[in-house]
């Protein structure tokens, strides 16, 4: 048996934290190699000083087997974990062809729910695994990842009864101390998160206000709730099993977050950066149109945001 090689493509808040845990756990392990694909100053810092991972009051320096911006240098891997931004997934996937062999399994941990189709189109012969994470984490500075929340959960799997062949990857995650769930109904889990993140990202970006302000304002809260109802309707229309009380569950979860919570899409808008507007907002409108479902609130907010 050769080594199990895992590549984390995108060492941001998600890839940096979970990749850092994997790198730390397998630093001395000859059976598992952890590779990072990163760029620019972030990569230079990781190569020179290692990746610093901060979680609340603790911090540690971790070293992957390889950190590079060149997929050819990394070579073929057994598992490719995609943690790029959703708007980068097509270009990133195409560039990663040198890392993908006929037996490479690809796991997407992106915010949207449309990356599966993109990855399957680029790699039609490979098994594409669906997944999502719950974590509050970001790049604090080049070479430094900060997890400033008390939740860091990872879910992955397929929509089929037989997922036992993914147990080795689940074991690698668990051995790294990652709170992981392997699921045979993964779309239900990823859509539950998508409903949460799509509505919040769209509302916070539109109002350019933290979540606490939106929840306390009667009119803004009503818009947020309308977004949740519309995206739930689209998910159900696609045949996804969604909890009947998803609105109440999402609002309850939101009310437990800090008052000043913002979304990454909102921060991208405020800094004039490329955002996930297409994957998190326009996707809902497009899928609704295909299904003959009206999403007027999503359309109204998207129309305002696209002008920005």
Coordinates of N, CA, C and O in Angstrom, one line a residue, residues 170-244:
X170 N -13.0 9.3 6.3 CA -13.7 9.6 7.6 C -12.7 9.4 8.7 O -12.5 10.2 9.6
X171 N -12.0 8.3 8.7 CA -11.0 7.9 9.7 C -9.9 8.9 9.8 O -9.4 9.3 10.8
X172 N -9.4 9.3 8.6 CA -8.3 10.3 8.6 C -8.8 11.6 9.2 O -8.0 12.2 10.0
X173 N -10.0 12.0 8.9 CA -10.5 13.3 9.5 C -10.6 13.1 11.1 O -10.2 14.0 11.8
X174 N -11.2 12.0 11.5 CA -11.4 11.7 12.9 C -10.0 11.7 13.6 O -9.9 12.2 14.8
X175 N -9.0 11.0 13.0 CA -7.7 10.9 13.6 C -7.0 12.3 13.8 O -6.1 12.5 14.6
X176 N -7.5 13.3 13.0 CA -7.0 14.6 13.1 C -7.8 15.5 14.1 O -7.5 16.7 14.3
X177 N -8.7 14.8 14.8 CA -9.5 15.6 15.8 C -10.7 16.4 15.2 O -11.2 17.3 15.8
X178 N -11.0 16.1 13.9 CA -12.0 16.9 13.2 C -13.4 16.2 13.6 O -13.6 15.0 13.5
X179 N -14.4 17.1 13.9 CA -15.7 16.6 14.2 C -16.4 16.4 12.9 O -16.9 17.3 12.2
X180 N -16.4 15.1 12.4 CA -16.9 14.8 11.0 C -18.1 13.9 11.1 O -18.2 13.0 12.0
X181 N -19.0 14.0 10.1 CA -20.1 13.1 9.9 C -20.1 12.7 8.4 O -20.1 13.5 7.5
X182 N -20.1 11.4 8.2 CA -20.2 10.8 6.9 C -21.7 10.4 6.7 O -22.3 9.7 7.5
X183 N -22.3 11.0 5.6 CA -23.7 10.9 5.4 C -24.0 10.2 4.1 O -23.3 10.4 3.1
X184 N -25.1 9.4 4.0 CA -25.6 8.8 2.8 C -26.8 9.7 2.3 O -27.4 9.3 1.3
X185 N -27.1 10.8 2.9 CA -28.1 11.7 2.4 C -27.5 13.1 2.5 O -28.1 14.1 3.1
X186 N -26.4 13.3 1.9 CA -25.6 14.6 2.1 C -26.3 15.8 1.5 O -26.2 16.9 2.1
X187 N -27.1 15.7 0.5 CA -27.8 16.8 -0.1 C -28.7 17.5 0.9 O -28.9 18.7 0.9
X188 N -29.4 16.7 1.8 CA -30.2 17.3 2.8 C -29.4 18.2 3.7 O -29.9 19.3 4.1
X189 N -28.2 17.8 4.0 CA -27.4 18.5 5.0 C -26.8 19.8 4.3 O -26.9 20.9 4.8
X190 N -26.4 19.6 3.0 CA -25.8 20.8 2.3 C -26.9 21.8 2.0 O -26.6 23.0 2.0
X191 N -28.1 21.4 1.7 CA -29.2 22.3 1.4 C -29.6 23.0 2.7 O -30.0 24.2 2.7
X192 N -29.6 22.3 3.8 CA -30.0 23.0 5.1 C -29.0 24.2 5.3 O -29.4 25.3 5.8
X193 N -27.7 24.0 5.0 CA -26.8 25.0 5.2 C -27.0 26.1 4.1 O -26.9 27.3 4.4
X194 N -27.2 25.7 2.9 CA -27.4 26.6 1.8 C -28.5 27.6 2.1 O -28.4 28.8 1.8
X195 N -29.6 27.1 2.6 CA -30.8 27.9 2.9 C -30.4 29.0 3.9 O -30.7 30.2 3.7
X196 N -29.6 28.6 4.9 CA -29.1 29.5 5.9 C -28.1 30.6 5.3 O -28.4 31.8 5.4
X197 N -27.1 30.1 4.6 CA -26.1 31.0 4.1 C -26.5 31.8 2.9 O -26.1 33.0 2.8
X198 N -27.4 31.3 2.1 CA -27.8 32.1 0.9 C -28.7 33.3 1.4 O -28.5 34.4 0.9
X199 N -29.7 33.0 2.2 CA -30.5 34.1 2.7 C -29.8 35.1 3.5 O -30.0 36.3 3.3
X200 N -28.9 34.7 4.4 CA -28.1 35.6 5.2 C -27.2 36.4 4.3 O -27.1 37.7 4.5
X201 N -26.4 35.8 3.4 CA -25.5 36.5 2.6 C -26.2 37.6 1.7 O -25.8 38.7 1.6
X202 N -27.4 37.2 1.2 CA -28.1 38.1 0.3 C -28.6 39.3 1.1 O -28.5 40.4 0.7
X203 N -29.2 39.0 2.3 CA -29.8 40.1 3.1 C -28.7 41.0 3.7 O -28.8 42.3 3.6
X204 N -27.7 40.5 4.2 CA -26.6 41.3 4.8 C -25.9 42.1 3.8 O -25.5 43.3 4.0
X205 N -25.7 41.5 2.6 CA -25.1 42.3 1.5 C -26.0 43.4 1.0 O -25.5 44.5 0.7
X206 N -27.3 43.1 0.8 CA -28.2 44.1 0.4 C -28.3 45.3 1.3 O -28.2 46.5 0.9
X207 N -28.5 45.0 2.6 CA -28.6 46.1 3.6 C -27.3 46.7 4.0 O -27.2 47.8 4.6
X208 N -26.2 45.9 3.8 CA -24.9 46.3 4.3 C -24.9 46.6 5.8 O -24.4 47.6 6.3
X209 N -25.6 45.7 6.5 CA -25.7 45.8 8.0 C -25.4 44.4 8.6 O -25.6 43.4 8.0
X210 N -24.9 44.5 9.9 CA -24.7 43.2 10.5 C -26.0 42.5 10.8 O -27.1 43.1 10.8
X211 N -25.9 41.2 11.1 CA -27.1 40.4 11.3 C -28.0 40.9 12.4 O -29.3 40.9 12.3
X212 N -27.4 41.3 13.5 CA -28.2 41.8 14.6 C -29.1 42.9 14.3 O -30.3 43.0 14.7
X213 N -28.7 43.8 13.4 CA -29.5 45.0 13.0 C -30.7 44.5 12.2 O -31.8 45.0 12.4
X214 N -30.4 43.5 11.3 CA -31.5 43.0 10.5 C -32.6 42.3 11.3 O -33.8 42.4 11.1
X215 N -32.1 41.5 12.3 CA -33.1 40.8 13.1 C -33.9 41.7 13.9 O -35.1 41.3 14.2
X216 N -33.4 42.8 14.4 CA -34.2 43.7 15.2 C -35.1 44.7 14.5 O -36.0 45.2 15.1
X217 N -34.8 44.8 13.2 CA -35.7 45.7 12.4 C -36.8 44.9 11.7 O -36.5 44.0 11.0
X218 N -38.0 45.3 12.0 CA -39.2 44.5 11.6 C -39.2 44.3 10.1 O -39.5 43.2 9.6
X219 N -39.0 45.4 9.3 CA -39.1 45.3 7.9 C -37.9 44.4 7.3 O -38.1 43.6 6.4
X220 N -36.7 44.7 7.8 CA -35.6 43.9 7.3 C -35.7 42.4 7.7 O -35.3 41.5 6.9
X221 N -36.2 42.2 8.9 CA -36.3 40.8 9.3 C -37.4 40.1 8.4 O -37.2 38.9 8.0
X222 N -38.4 40.8 8.0 CA -39.5 40.2 7.2 C -38.9 39.8 5.8 O -39.2 38.8 5.2
X223 N -38.0 40.7 5.3 CA -37.3 40.4 4.0 C -36.4 39.1 4.2 O -36.4 38.2 3.3
X224 N -35.7 39.0 5.2 CA -34.8 37.9 5.5 C -35.7 36.6 5.5 O -35.3 35.6 4.9
X225 N -36.8 36.6 6.3 CA -37.7 35.5 6.4 C -38.3 35.1 5.0 O -38.4 33.9 4.7
X226 N -38.6 36.1 4.2 CA -39.1 35.9 2.8 C -38.1 35.1 2.0 O -38.4 34.2 1.2
X227 N -36.8 35.5 2.1 CA -35.7 34.9 1.4 C -35.6 33.4 1.8 O -35.5 32.5 1.0
X228 N -35.7 33.1 3.1 CA -35.6 31.8 3.6 C -36.8 30.9 3.0 O -36.6 29.8 2.6
X229 N -38.0 31.5 3.0 CA -39.1 30.8 2.4 C -38.9 30.5 0.9 O -39.3 29.4 0.5
X230 N -38.4 31.5 0.2 CA -38.2 31.3 -1.2 C -37.2 30.2 -1.6 O -37.4 29.4 -2.4
X231 N -36.0 30.2 -0.9 CA -35.0 29.2 -1.1 C -35.4 27.9 -0.7 O -35.1 26.9 -1.3
X232 N -36.2 27.8 0.4 CA -36.8 26.5 0.8 C -37.7 25.9 -0.3 O -37.6 24.8 -0.6
X233 N -38.5 26.8 -0.8 CA -39.4 26.4 -1.9 C -38.7 25.8 -3.1 O -39.0 24.8 -3.7
X234 N -37.6 26.5 -3.5 CA -36.8 26.0 -4.6 C -36.1 24.6 -4.3 O -36.1 23.7 -5.1
X235 N -35.6 24.5 -3.1 CA -35.0 23.2 -2.7 C -36.0 22.1 -2.7 O -35.7 21.0 -3.2
X236 N -37.2 22.4 -2.2 CA -38.2 21.3 -2.2 C -38.6 21.0 -3.6 O -38.9 19.8 -3.9
X237 N -38.6 22.0 -4.5 CA -39.0 21.8 -5.9 C -38.0 20.9 -6.6 O -38.3 20.3 -7.6
X238 N -36.7 20.9 -6.1 CA -35.7 20.1 -6.7 C -35.7 18.7 -6.1 O -34.8 17.9 -6.5
X239 N -36.6 18.4 -5.2 CA -36.7 17.1 -4.6 C -35.9 16.9 -3.4 O -35.7 15.7 -2.9
X240 N -35.3 18.0 -2.8 CA -34.5 17.9 -1.6 C -35.5 17.8 -0.4 O -36.4 18.6 -0.3
X241 N -35.2 16.9 0.5 CA -36.0 16.8 1.7 C -35.6 17.9 2.7 O -34.4 17.8 3.2
X242 N -36.4 18.8 3.0 CA -36.1 19.9 3.8 C -37.1 19.9 5.0 O -38.3 19.7 4.8
X243 N -36.6 20.2 6.2 CA -37.4 20.2 7.4 C -38.6 21.2 7.2 O -38.3 22.3 6.8
X244 N -39.8 20.8 7.6 CA -40.9 21.8 7.4 C -40.7 23.0 8.3 O -41.2 24.1 7.9

